[in-house]
PDB file of C-alpha atoms in Angstrom:
ATOM      1  CA  UNK A   1      10.987  -8.577  18.822  1.00  0.00           C
ATOM      2  CA  UNK A   2      12.996  -8.828  15.608  1.00  0.00           C
ATOM      3  CA  UNK A   3      16.681  -7.872  15.512  1.00  0.00           C
ATOM      4  CA  UNK A   4      16.017  -5.633  12.518  1.00  0.00           C
ATOM      5  CA  UNK A   5      12.908  -4.372  10.758  1.00  0.00           C
ATOM      6  CA  UNK A   6      12.562  -3.690   7.065  1.00  0.00           C
ATOM      7  CA  UNK A   7      10.073  -0.897   6.412  1.00  0.00           C
ATOM      8  CA  UNK A   8       8.663   1.089   3.507  1.00  0.00           C
ATOM      9  CA  UNK A   9       7.607   4.725   3.211  1.00  0.00           C
ATOM     10  CA  UNK A  10       5.300   5.832   0.392  1.00  0.00           C
ATOM     11  CA  UNK A  11       5.000   9.524  -0.485  1.00  0.00           C
ATOM     12  CA  UNK A  12       1.358   9.860  -1.543  1.00  0.00           C
ATOM     13  CA  UNK A  13       2.109  13.186  -3.206  1.00  0.00           C
ATOM     14  CA  UNK A  14       4.067  11.378  -5.915  1.00  0.00           C
ATOM     15  CA  UNK A  15       1.688   8.492  -6.673  1.00  0.00           C
ATOM     16  CA  UNK A  16       0.364   8.599 -10.253  1.00  0.00           C
ATOM     17  CA  UNK A  17      -2.205   5.822  -9.821  1.00  0.00           C
ATOM     18  CA  UNK A  18      -0.660   4.056 -12.829  1.00  0.00           C
ATOM     19  CA  UNK A  19      -0.743   0.589 -11.193  1.00  0.00           C
ATOM     20  CA  UNK A  20       2.774  -0.251 -12.432  1.00  0.00           C
ATOM     21  CA  UNK A  21       3.577  -1.489  -8.916  1.00  0.00           C
ATOM     22  CA  UNK A  22       0.441  -3.628  -8.954  1.00  0.00           C
ATOM     23  CA  UNK A  23       1.404  -5.285 -12.234  1.00  0.00           C
ATOM     24  CA  UNK A  24       5.039  -5.784 -11.173  1.00  0.00           C
ATOM     25  CA  UNK A  25       3.886  -7.606  -8.040  1.00  0.00           C
ATOM     26  CA  UNK A  26       1.172  -9.516  -9.852  1.00  0.00           C
ATOM     27  CA  UNK A  27       3.501 -10.849 -12.544  1.00  0.00           C
ATOM     28  CA  UNK A  28       6.175 -11.790 -10.045  1.00  0.00           C
ATOM     29  CA  UNK A  29       4.138 -13.459  -7.290  1.00  0.00           C
ATOM     30  CA  UNK A  30       0.461 -14.078  -8.090  1.00  0.00           C
ATOM     31  CA  UNK A  31      -0.053 -15.395 -11.596  1.00  0.00           C
ATOM     32  CA  UNK A  32      -0.604 -18.991 -10.464  1.00  0.00           C
ATOM     33  CA  UNK A  33      -3.840 -20.987 -10.253  1.00  0.00           C
ATOM     34  CA  UNK A  34      -6.109 -19.708  -7.511  1.00  0.00           C
ATOM     35  CA  UNK A  35      -4.400 -16.317  -7.274  1.00  0.00           C
ATOM     36  CA  UNK A  36      -6.382 -14.441  -9.905  1.00  0.00           C
ATOM     37  CA  UNK A  37      -8.117 -12.199  -7.392  1.00  0.00           C
ATOM     38  CA  UNK A  38      -5.025 -11.677  -5.226  1.00  0.00           C
ATOM     39  CA  UNK A  39      -3.326  -8.316  -5.283  1.00  0.00           C
ATOM     40  CA  UNK A  40      -0.549  -8.367  -2.726  1.00  0.00           C
ATOM     41  CA  UNK A  41       0.019  -4.784  -3.881  1.00  0.00           C
ATOM     42  CA  UNK A  42      -2.931  -2.690  -4.992  1.00  0.00           C
ATOM     43  CA  UNK A  43      -3.547   1.040  -5.455  1.00  0.00           C
ATOM     44  CA  UNK A  44      -6.880   2.405  -4.297  1.00  0.00           C
ATOM     45  CA  UNK A  45      -8.459   5.774  -5.081  1.00  0.00           C
ATOM     46  CA  UNK A  46      -9.427   7.567  -1.895  1.00  0.00           C
ATOM     47  CA  UNK A  47     -12.096   8.273  -0.838  1.00  0.00           C
ATOM     48  CA  UNK A  48     -13.511   4.999  -2.090  1.00  0.00           C
ATOM     49  CA  UNK A  49     -14.568   1.510  -1.097  1.00  0.00           C
ATOM     50  CA  UNK A  50     -11.117  -0.041  -1.409  1.00  0.00           C
ATOM     51  CA  UNK A  51     -10.129  -3.623  -2.119  1.00  0.00           C
ATOM     52  CA  UNK A  52     -11.507  -5.877  -0.783  1.00  0.00           C
ATOM     53  CA  UNK A  53     -14.675  -3.802  -0.741  1.00  0.00           C
ATOM     54  CA  UNK A  54     -15.041  -1.757   2.473  1.00  0.00           C
ATOM     55  CA  UNK A  55     -12.088  -3.518   4.102  1.00  0.00           C
ATOM     56  CA  UNK A  56     -11.618  -0.640   6.512  1.00  0.00           C
ATOM     57  CA  UNK A  57     -15.138  -0.676   7.914  1.00  0.00           C
ATOM     58  CA  UNK A  58     -16.520  -2.892  10.619  1.00  0.00           C
ATOM     59  CA  UNK A  59     -18.169  -5.933   9.122  1.00  0.00           C
ATOM     60  CA  UNK A  60     -16.516  -5.523   5.726  1.00  0.00           C
ATOM     61  CA  UNK A  61     -13.452  -6.996   4.161  1.00  0.00           C
ATOM     62  CA  UNK A  62     -14.587 -10.128   2.420  1.00  0.00           C
ATOM     63  CA  UNK A  63     -16.146  -8.868  -0.819  1.00  0.00           C
ATOM     64  CA  UNK A  64     -13.518  -9.114  -3.549  1.00  0.00           C
ATOM     65  CA  UNK A  65     -16.016  -8.891  -6.390  1.00  0.00           C
ATOM     66  CA  UNK A  66     -15.977 -11.336  -9.293  1.00  0.00           C
ATOM     67  CA  UNK A  67     -13.814 -11.715 -12.345  1.00  0.00           C
ATOM     68  CA  UNK A  68     -15.928 -10.999 -15.393  1.00  0.00           C
ATOM     69  CA  UNK A  69     -15.686 -12.199 -18.981  1.00  0.00           C
ATOM     70  CA  UNK A  70     -16.243 -10.484 -22.332  1.00  0.00           C
ATOM     71  CA  UNK A  71     -18.242 -12.044 -25.164  1.00  0.00           C
ATOM     72  CA  UNK A  72     -15.878 -11.243 -28.040  1.00  0.00           C
ATOM     73  CA  UNK A  73     -17.124 -14.187 -30.103  1.00  0.00           C
ATOM     74  CA  UNK A  74     -20.484 -12.633 -30.984  1.00  0.00           C
ATOM     75  CA  UNK A  75     -18.771  -9.578 -32.468  1.00  0.00           C
ATOM     76  CA  UNK A  76     -15.598 -11.073 -33.947  1.00  0.00           C
ATOM     77  CA  UNK A  77     -16.875 -14.395 -35.306  1.00  0.00           C
ATOM     78  CA  UNK A  78     -20.677 -14.278 -35.398  1.00  0.00           C
ATOM     79  CA  UNK A  79     -20.971 -10.916 -37.133  1.00  0.00           C
ATOM     80  CA  UNK A  80     -23.215  -9.335 -34.539  1.00  0.00           C
ATOM     81  CA  UNK A  81     -22.543  -5.710 -33.846  1.00  0.00           C
ATOM     82  CA  UNK A  82     -23.584  -5.567 -30.216  1.00  0.00           C
ATOM     83  CA  UNK A  83     -21.028  -3.782 -28.034  1.00  0.00           C
ATOM     84  CA  UNK A  84     -18.708  -6.032 -26.073  1.00  0.00           C
ATOM     85  CA  UNK A  85     -19.784  -5.729 -22.470  1.00  0.00           C
ATOM     86  CA  UNK A  86     -18.504  -7.507 -19.353  1.00  0.00           C
ATOM     87  CA  UNK A  87     -20.630 -10.138 -17.711  1.00  0.00           C
ATOM     88  CA  UNK A  88     -21.763 -10.817 -15.109  1.00  0.00           C
ATOM     89  CA  UNK A  89     -22.440  -7.129 -14.600  1.00  0.00           C
ATOM     90  CA  UNK A  90     -19.546  -5.937 -12.413  1.00  0.00           C
ATOM     91  CA  UNK A  91     -20.344  -4.631  -8.960  1.00  0.00           C
ATOM     92  CA  UNK A  92     -16.870  -4.111  -7.506  1.00  0.00           C
ATOM     93  CA  UNK A  93     -13.197  -4.856  -8.118  1.00  0.00           C
ATOM     94  CA  UNK A  94      -9.667  -3.570  -7.675  1.00  0.00           C
ATOM     95  CA  UNK A  95      -9.650   0.241  -7.579  1.00  0.00           C
ATOM     96  CA  UNK A  96     -13.350   0.210  -8.446  1.00  0.00           C
ATOM     97  CA  UNK A  97     -13.648   3.906  -7.606  1.00  0.00           C
ATOM     98  CA  UNK A  98     -10.722   4.973  -9.805  1.00  0.00           C
ATOM     99  CA  UNK A  99     -10.496   8.779  -9.938  1.00  0.00           C
ATOM    100  CA  UNK A 100     -14.093   9.229  -8.689  1.00  0.00           C
ATOM    101  CA  UNK A 101     -13.094  10.929  -5.427  1.00  0.00           C
ATOM    102  CA  UNK A 102     -15.337  13.032  -3.220  1.00  0.00           C
ATOM    103  CA  UNK A 103     -16.570  16.588  -2.777  1.00  0.00           C
ATOM    104  CA  UNK A 104     -15.487  19.088  -0.151  1.00  0.00           C
ATOM    105  CA  UNK A 105     -18.005  21.874  -0.630  1.00  0.00           C
ATOM    106  CA  UNK A 106     -17.621  22.794  -4.311  1.00  0.00           C
ATOM    107  CA  UNK A 107     -14.145  21.248  -4.583  1.00  0.00           C
ATOM    108  CA  UNK A 108     -13.521  17.765  -5.954  1.00  0.00           C
ATOM    109  CA  UNK A 109     -10.619  15.845  -4.455  1.00  0.00           C
ATOM    110  CA  UNK A 110      -9.019  12.414  -4.488  1.00  0.00           C
ATOM    111  CA  UNK A 111      -5.643  10.775  -4.010  1.00  0.00           C
ATOM    112  CA  UNK A 112      -4.129   7.348  -4.512  1.00  0.00           C
ATOM    113  CA  UNK A 113      -3.348   4.954  -1.669  1.00  0.00           C
ATOM    114  CA  UNK A 114      -0.985   2.047  -2.530  1.00  0.00           C
ATOM    115  CA  UNK A 115      -1.281  -0.852  -0.101  1.00  0.00           C
ATOM    116  CA  UNK A 116       0.799  -3.927   0.740  1.00  0.00           C
ATOM    117  CA  UNK A 117       0.977  -6.083   3.866  1.00  0.00           C
ATOM    118  CA  UNK A 118       2.183  -3.825   6.671  1.00  0.00           C
ATOM    119  CA  UNK A 119       4.512  -6.453   8.186  1.00  0.00           C
ATOM    120  CA  UNK A 120       3.323  -5.266  11.575  1.00  0.00           C
ATOM    121  CA  UNK A 121       5.466  -5.352  14.691  1.00  0.00           C
ATOM    122  CA  UNK A 122       2.551  -7.081  16.430  1.00  0.00           C
ATOM    123  CA  UNK A 123       0.762  -8.957  13.611  1.00  0.00           C
ATOM    124  CA  UNK A 124      -2.851  -9.873  14.331  1.00  0.00           C
ATOM    125  CA  UNK A 125      -2.642 -12.610  11.683  1.00  0.00           C
ATOM    126  CA  UNK A 126       0.207 -14.283  13.569  1.00  0.00           C
ATOM    127  CA  UNK A 127      -1.728 -14.233  16.835  1.00  0.00           C
ATOM    128  CA  UNK A 128      -4.830 -15.697  15.189  1.00  0.00           C
ATOM    129  CA  UNK A 129      -3.153 -18.692  13.531  1.00  0.00           C
ATOM    130  CA  UNK A 130      -3.675 -21.874  15.583  1.00  0.00           C
ATOM    131  CA  UNK A 131      -1.138 -23.708  13.414  1.00  0.00           C
ATOM    132  CA  UNK A 132       1.669 -21.207  13.980  1.00  0.00           C
ATOM    133  CA  UNK A 133       2.007 -21.114  10.219  1.00  0.00           C
ATOM    134  CA  UNK A 134       2.577 -17.355  10.246  1.00  0.00           C
ATOM    135  CA  UNK A 135       5.764 -16.047  11.766  1.00  0.00           C
ATOM    136  CA  UNK A 136       7.827 -12.894  11.830  1.00  0.00           C
ATOM    137  CA  UNK A 137      11.370 -13.399  10.645  1.00  0.00           C
ATOM    138  CA  UNK A 138      13.709 -12.611  13.511  1.00  0.00           C
ATOM    139  CA  UNK A 139      16.426 -11.348  11.178  1.00  0.00           C
ATOM    140  CA  UNK A 140      14.473  -8.673   9.308  1.00  0.00           C
ATOM    141  CA  UNK A 141      10.931  -8.421  10.730  1.00  0.00           C
ATOM    142  CA  UNK A 142       9.220  -9.617   7.532  1.00  0.00           C
ATOM    143  CA  UNK A 143       5.974 -11.530   8.200  1.00  0.00           C
ATOM    144  CA  UNK A 144       5.726 -14.740   6.156  1.00  0.00           C
ATOM    145  CA  UNK A 145       3.386 -17.713   5.946  1.00  0.00           C
ATOM    146  CA  UNK A 146       4.633 -21.329   6.009  1.00  0.00           C
ATOM    147  CA  UNK A 147       2.658 -23.062   3.259  1.00  0.00           C
ATOM    148  CA  UNK A 148       3.454 -26.506   4.673  1.00  0.00           C
ATOM    149  CA  UNK A 149       1.949 -25.692   8.064  1.00  0.00           C
ATOM    150  CA  UNK A 150      -1.089 -23.721   6.793  1.00  0.00           C
ATOM    151  CA  UNK A 151      -4.296 -25.733   6.884  1.00  0.00           C
ATOM    152  CA  UNK A 152      -6.513 -23.044   5.375  1.00  0.00           C
ATOM    153  CA  UNK A 153      -8.467 -22.166   8.516  1.00  0.00           C
ATOM    154  CA  UNK A 154      -8.515 -18.499   7.437  1.00  0.00           C
ATOM    155  CA  UNK A 155      -8.475 -17.057  10.949  1.00  0.00           C
ATOM    156  CA  UNK A 156      -5.582 -14.903   9.731  1.00  0.00           C
ATOM    157  CA  UNK A 157      -7.795 -13.296   7.087  1.00  0.00           C
ATOM    158  CA  UNK A 158     -10.430 -12.533   9.679  1.00  0.00           C
ATOM    159  CA  UNK A 159      -7.900 -11.076  12.130  1.00  0.00           C
ATOM    160  CA  UNK A 160      -5.911  -8.801   9.795  1.00  0.00           C
ATOM    161  CA  UNK A 161      -7.383  -5.277  10.174  1.00  0.00           C
ATOM    162  CA  UNK A 162      -5.977  -4.343   6.764  1.00  0.00           C
ATOM    163  CA  UNK A 163      -7.335  -7.448   4.979  1.00  0.00           C
ATOM    164  CA  UNK A 164      -4.049  -8.147   3.245  1.00  0.00           C
ATOM    165  CA  UNK A 165      -4.131 -11.944   3.408  1.00  0.00           C
ATOM    166  CA  UNK A 166      -5.836 -13.972   0.698  1.00  0.00           C
ATOM    167  CA  UNK A 167      -7.082 -17.528   0.398  1.00  0.00           C
ATOM    168  CA  UNK A 168      -6.084 -19.749  -2.504  1.00  0.00           C
ATOM    169  CA  UNK A 169      -9.073 -22.020  -3.056  1.00  0.00           C
ATOM    170  CA  UNK A 170      -7.087 -24.229  -5.438  1.00  0.00           C
ATOM    171  CA  UNK A 171      -4.252 -24.859  -2.998  1.00  0.00           C
ATOM    172  CA  UNK A 172      -6.394 -24.612   0.145  1.00  0.00           C
ATOM    173  CA  UNK A 173      -3.824 -22.271   1.702  1.00  0.00           C
ATOM    174  CA  UNK A 174      -3.610 -18.631   2.705  1.00  0.00           C
ATOM    175  CA  UNK A 175      -1.121 -16.369   0.931  1.00  0.00           C
ATOM    176  CA  UNK A 176       0.236 -12.897   1.495  1.00  0.00           C
ATOM    177  CA  UNK A 177       2.859 -10.295   0.534  1.00  0.00           C
ATOM    178  CA  UNK A 178       6.360 -11.421   1.481  1.00  0.00           C
ATOM    179  CA  UNK A 179       7.974  -7.959   1.093  1.00  0.00           C
ATOM    180  CA  UNK A 180      10.011  -9.469  -1.771  1.00  0.00           C
ATOM    181  CA  UNK A 181      12.430 -11.017   0.715  1.00  0.00           C
ATOM    182  CA  UNK A 182      14.144 -13.180  -1.956  1.00  0.00           C
ATOM    183  CA  UNK A 183      15.091  -9.955  -3.737  1.00  0.00           C
ATOM    184  CA  UNK A 184      16.190  -8.218  -0.537  1.00  0.00           C
ATOM    185  CA  UNK A 185      18.434 -11.154   0.329  1.00  0.00           C
ATOM    186  CA  UNK A 186      20.232 -10.532  -2.967  1.00  0.00           C
ATOM    187  CA  UNK A 187      20.531  -6.819  -2.301  1.00  0.00           C
ATOM    188  CA  UNK A 188      17.687  -5.890  -4.692  1.00  0.00           C
ATOM    189  CA  UNK A 189      14.817  -3.638  -3.709  1.00  0.00           C
ATOM    190  CA  UNK A 190      11.147  -4.764  -3.753  1.00  0.00           C
ATOM    191  CA  UNK A 191       9.678  -5.160  -7.244  1.00  0.00           C
ATOM    192  CA  UNK A 192       6.882  -2.646  -6.544  1.00  0.00           C
ATOM    193  CA  UNK A 193       9.477  -0.029  -5.578  1.00  0.00           C
ATOM    194  CA  UNK A 194      11.898  -0.834  -8.397  1.00  0.00           C
ATOM    195  CA  UNK A 195       9.211  -0.411 -11.070  1.00  0.00           C
ATOM    196  CA  UNK A 196       7.514   2.693  -9.659  1.00  0.00           C
ATOM    197  CA  UNK A 197       7.817   5.546 -12.217  1.00  0.00           C
ATOM    198  CA  UNK A 198       6.756   8.071  -9.581  1.00  0.00           C
ATOM    199  CA  UNK A 199       9.678   7.096  -7.324  1.00  0.00           C
ATOM    200  CA  UNK A 200       7.416   7.382  -4.315  1.00  0.00           C
ATOM    201  CA  UNK A 201       8.694   4.360  -2.356  1.00  0.00           C
ATOM    202  CA  UNK A 202      11.564   4.394   0.129  1.00  0.00           C
ATOM    203  CA  UNK A 203      12.886   1.119   1.545  1.00  0.00           C
ATOM    204  CA  UNK A 204      15.358   0.242   4.263  1.00  0.00           C
ATOM    205  CA  UNK A 205      15.825  -0.972   7.801  1.00  0.00           C
ATOM    206  CA  UNK A 206      13.908   1.126  10.299  1.00  0.00           C
ATOM    207  CA  UNK A 207      16.745   0.675  12.801  1.00  0.00           C
ATOM    208  CA  UNK A 208      19.480   1.737  10.342  1.00  0.00           C
ATOM    209  CA  UNK A 209      20.261   5.438  11.014  1.00  0.00           C
ATOM    210  CA  UNK A 210      21.421   5.893   7.422  1.00  0.00           C
ATOM    211  CA  UNK A 211      18.305   4.461   5.787  1.00  0.00           C
ATOM    212  CA  UNK A 212      15.707   6.790   4.219  1.00  0.00           C
ATOM    213  CA  UNK A 213      12.867   5.165   6.166  1.00  0.00           C
ATOM    214  CA  UNK A 214      14.668   5.786   9.462  1.00  0.00           C
ATOM    215  CA  UNK A 215      15.136   9.455   8.555  1.00  0.00           C
ATOM    216  CA  UNK A 216      11.574  10.000   7.333  1.00  0.00           C
ATOM    217  CA  UNK A 217       9.805   8.105  10.118  1.00  0.00           C
ATOM    218  CA  UNK A 218      11.968   8.542  13.211  1.00  0.00           C
ATOM    219  CA  UNK A 219      14.113  11.636  12.605  1.00  0.00           C
ATOM    220  CA  UNK A 220      11.928  14.015  10.574  1.00  0.00           C
ATOM    221  CA  UNK A 221       8.646  12.285  11.591  1.00  0.00           C
ATOM    222  CA  UNK A 222       7.104  12.968   8.160  1.00  0.00           C
ATOM    223  CA  UNK A 223       5.525   9.555   7.584  1.00  0.00           C
ATOM    224  CA  UNK A 224       2.662   7.905   9.446  1.00  0.00           C
ATOM    225  CA  UNK A 225       1.119   4.416   9.491  1.00  0.00           C
ATOM    226  CA  UNK A 226      -2.390   3.681   8.232  1.00  0.00           C
ATOM    227  CA  UNK A 227      -5.054   3.376  10.958  1.00  0.00           C
ATOM    228  CA  UNK A 228      -2.510   3.443  13.823  1.00  0.00           C
ATOM    229  CA  UNK A 229      -5.268   2.988  16.405  1.00  0.00           C
ATOM    230  CA  UNK A 230      -5.652  -0.660  15.377  1.00  0.00           C
ATOM    231  CA  UNK A 231      -2.653  -1.463  17.514  1.00  0.00           C
ATOM    232  CA  UNK A 232      -0.594  -3.751  15.297  1.00  0.00           C
ATOM    233  CA  UNK A 233       2.161  -1.142  14.737  1.00  0.00           C
ATOM    234  CA  UNK A 234       2.470  -1.284  10.940  1.00  0.00           C
ATOM    235  CA  UNK A 235       5.890  -0.943   9.306  1.00  0.00           C
ATOM    236  CA  UNK A 236       4.569   0.633   6.118  1.00  0.00           C
ATOM    237  CA  UNK A 237       4.291   4.419   6.428  1.00  0.00           C
ATOM    238  CA  UNK A 238       2.821   7.214   4.334  1.00  0.00           C
ATOM    239  CA  UNK A 239       3.728  10.836   3.715  1.00  0.00           C
ATOM    240  CA  UNK A 240       0.177  12.266   3.661  1.00  0.00           C
ATOM    241  CA  UNK A 241      -1.248  14.008   0.582  1.00  0.00           C
ATOM    242  CA  UNK A 242      -0.408  17.694   0.491  1.00  0.00           C
ATOM    243  CA  UNK A 243      -3.107  19.292  -1.604  1.00  0.00           C
ATOM    244  CA  UNK A 244      -3.237  23.063  -2.094  1.00  0.00           C
ATOM    245  CA  UNK A 245      -5.948  25.206  -0.457  1.00  0.00           C
ATOM    246  CA  UNK A 246      -9.277  25.635  -2.174  1.00  0.00           C
ATOM    247  CA  UNK A 247      -9.527  27.770  -5.281  1.00  0.00           C
ATOM    248  CA  UNK A 248      -9.091  31.529  -4.816  1.00  0.00           C
ATOM    249  CA  UNK A 249      -7.197  30.866  -1.566  1.00  0.00           C
ATOM    250  CA  UNK A 250      -3.698  30.588  -2.999  1.00  0.00           C
ATOM    251  CA  UNK A 251      -1.143  31.983  -0.609  1.00  0.00           C
ATOM    252  CA  UNK A 252      -3.086  30.900   2.448  1.00  0.00           C
ATOM    253  CA  UNK A 253      -2.012  28.047   4.680  1.00  0.00           C
ATOM    254  CA  UNK A 254      -3.262  24.648   3.602  1.00  0.00           C
ATOM    255  CA  UNK A 255      -4.636  24.199   7.091  1.00  0.00           C
ATOM    256  CA  UNK A 256      -6.796  27.342   6.793  1.00  0.00           C
ATOM    257  CA  UNK A 257      -9.057  26.138   3.998  1.00  0.00           C
ATOM    258  CA  UNK A 258      -7.979  22.665   2.879  1.00  0.00           C
ATOM    259  CA  UNK A 259      -9.171  21.222  -0.393  1.00  0.00           C
ATOM    260  CA  UNK A 260      -8.860  17.752   1.095  1.00  0.00           C
ATOM    261  CA  UNK A 261     -10.856  17.426   4.356  1.00  0.00           C
ATOM    262  CA  UNK A 262      -8.461  17.165   7.269  1.00  0.00           C
ATOM    263  CA  UNK A 263     -10.949  15.044   9.203  1.00  0.00           C
ATOM    264  CA  UNK A 264     -10.640  12.393   6.501  1.00  0.00           C
ATOM    265  CA  UNK A 265      -6.850  12.385   6.777  1.00  0.00           C
ATOM    266  CA  UNK A 266      -7.105  12.167  10.570  1.00  0.00           C
ATOM    267  CA  UNK A 267      -9.381   9.146  10.134  1.00  0.00           C
ATOM    268  CA  UNK A 268      -6.756   7.446   7.949  1.00  0.00           C
ATOM    269  CA  UNK A 269      -3.494   8.459   9.614  1.00  0.00           C
ATOM    270  CA  UNK A 270      -4.421   9.654  13.117  1.00  0.00           C
ATOM    271  CA  UNK A 271      -4.296  13.126  14.710  1.00  0.00           C
ATOM    272  CA  UNK A 272      -0.557  13.546  14.074  1.00  0.00           C
ATOM    273  CA  UNK A 273      -1.305  14.110  10.382  1.00  0.00           C
ATOM    274  CA  UNK A 274      -2.073  17.795  10.962  1.00  0.00           C
ATOM    275  CA  UNK A 275       1.411  18.342  12.395  1.00  0.00           C
ATOM    276  CA  UNK A 276       3.000  16.538   9.444  1.00  0.00           C
ATOM    277  CA  UNK A 277       1.123  18.701   6.942  1.00  0.00           C
ATOM    278  CA  UNK A 278       2.097  21.827   8.837  1.00  0.00           C
ATOM    279  CA  UNK A 279       5.740  20.743   8.777  1.00  0.00           C
ATOM    280  CA  UNK A 280       5.572  19.941   5.058  1.00  0.00           C
ATOM    281  CA  UNK A 281       4.153  23.384   4.425  1.00  0.00           C
ATOM    282  CA  UNK A 282       6.970  24.990   6.439  1.00  0.00           C
ATOM    283  CA  UNK A 283       9.630  23.035   4.546  1.00  0.00           C
ATOM    284  CA  UNK A 284       8.114  24.044   1.211  1.00  0.00           C
ATOM    285  CA  UNK A 285       8.048  27.709   2.228  1.00  0.00           C
ATOM    286  CA  UNK A 286      11.669  27.493   3.340  1.00  0.00           C
ATOM    287  CA  UNK A 287      12.701  26.090  -0.041  1.00  0.00           C
ATOM    288  CA  UNK A 288      10.639  28.700  -1.936  1.00  0.00           C
ATOM    289  CA  UNK A 289      12.460  31.437  -0.050  1.00  0.00           C
ATOM    290  CA  UNK A 290      15.834  30.076  -1.121  1.00  0.00           C
ATOM    291  CA  UNK A 291      16.633  28.008   1.930  1.00  0.00           C
ATOM    292  CA  UNK A 292      17.740  24.390   2.018  1.00  0.00           C
ATOM    293  CA  UNK A 293      15.274  21.687   3.020  1.00  0.00           C
ATOM    294  CA  UNK A 294      16.828  18.337   3.825  1.00  0.00           C
ATOM    295  CA  UNK A 295      13.343  16.812   4.057  1.00  0.00           C
ATOM    296  CA  UNK A 296      12.303  17.907   0.561  1.00  0.00           C
ATOM    297  CA  UNK A 297      15.620  16.805  -0.906  1.00  0.00           C
ATOM    298  CA  UNK A 298      15.091  13.386   0.633  1.00  0.00           C
ATOM    299  CA  UNK A 299      11.477  13.164  -0.570  1.00  0.00           C
ATOM    300  CA  UNK A 300      12.477  14.112  -4.111  1.00  0.00           C
ATOM    301  CA  UNK A 301      14.603  10.948  -4.070  1.00  0.00           C
ATOM    302  CA  UNK A 302      16.523  11.648  -7.256  1.00  0.00           C
ATOM    303  CA  UNK A 303      18.286   8.289  -7.412  1.00  0.00           C
ATOM    304  CA  UNK A 304      18.058   4.786  -6.010  1.00  0.00           C
ATOM    305  CA  UNK A 305      20.899   5.385  -3.548  1.00  0.00           C
ATOM    306  CA  UNK A 306      18.720   7.978  -1.836  1.00  0.00           C
ATOM    307  CA  UNK A 307      15.485   5.980  -1.879  1.00  0.00           C
ATOM    308  CA  UNK A 308      16.750   2.520  -0.935  1.00  0.00           C
ATOM    309  CA  UNK A 309      19.260   1.123   1.523  1.00  0.00           C
ATOM    310  CA  UNK A 310      19.135  -2.685   1.437  1.00  0.00           C
ATOM    311  CA  UNK A 311      21.485  -4.366   3.905  1.00  0.00           C
ATOM    312  CA  UNK A 312      21.676  -8.154   3.285  1.00  0.00           C
ATOM    313  CA  UNK A 313      25.091  -8.235   4.945  1.00  0.00           C
ATOM    314  CA  UNK A 314      23.557  -6.829   8.137  1.00  0.00           C
ATOM    315  CA  UNK A 315      20.437  -9.002   8.199  1.00  0.00           C
ATOM    316  CA  UNK A 316      22.298 -12.327   7.797  1.00  0.00           C
ATOM    317  CA  UNK A 317      19.413 -14.707   7.177  1.00  0.00           C
ATOM    318  CA  UNK A 318      19.872 -18.138   8.748  1.00  0.00           C
ATOM    319  CA  UNK A 319      20.133 -21.040   6.300  1.00  0.00           C
TER     320      UNK A 319
END
């Protein structure tokens, strides 16, 4: 067990689906040879197939799609007027189902789900690695991969239930999200969080009573992990989407006639999600009636001091 555990909470009600976090991560960590298809951070539209395709379903998780090219030459230099189309014909990719969503009766619905490595308390990838190349940092709970020890067996990719480890075919090594630990060690928050225009990410030590993640997860219990039944105890948590009731039902409880099927949220976040939504609804009503809601004030996260509490002096990484 780690001495401390860095964690992240993402409020799905504030995600714009703009992919700024994806680009920030991509430019910082995965613009090298062999990393073209890697998205240590990606934002999926839900419901949808996800990335890699159907990663959350039994038997899936290995279809990343293919990078496609565009024949600009025929139009720009050869004078042909055919439309520029991608080839080969794309079949899947990152956020392939962008804004498609699903139907609940006559109501359309969707929401965005940002994903990074969950830096689990009990990482399946760590257990699966015969080379002990993956380890959980004792000082801060971040799960990292020793590139010198990795031999590219890829058992880690097979074991991770969230399919957040990638294989670099050029280097012959596996790679994964490192929770921006070089930034945290300097007292800077993760790049995905720093660049997020929606201000939906909260970062801190789960065991620090003053951190926003401690308050949201352990005190107010407003954030839940993804697929908790998979047993790895993720340290990335989500405030579930809080859609209004269906049309012509304004004023009713969200739980009475939800626009977003509750069964789908239970599938993603477990049965506790109904209690979280009920509590969110109660906090909103309290604020609308002129009361003070500490939870809503925290979730609004007006400035970085509220959203992040990075403690490099407490973690004390060994040299």
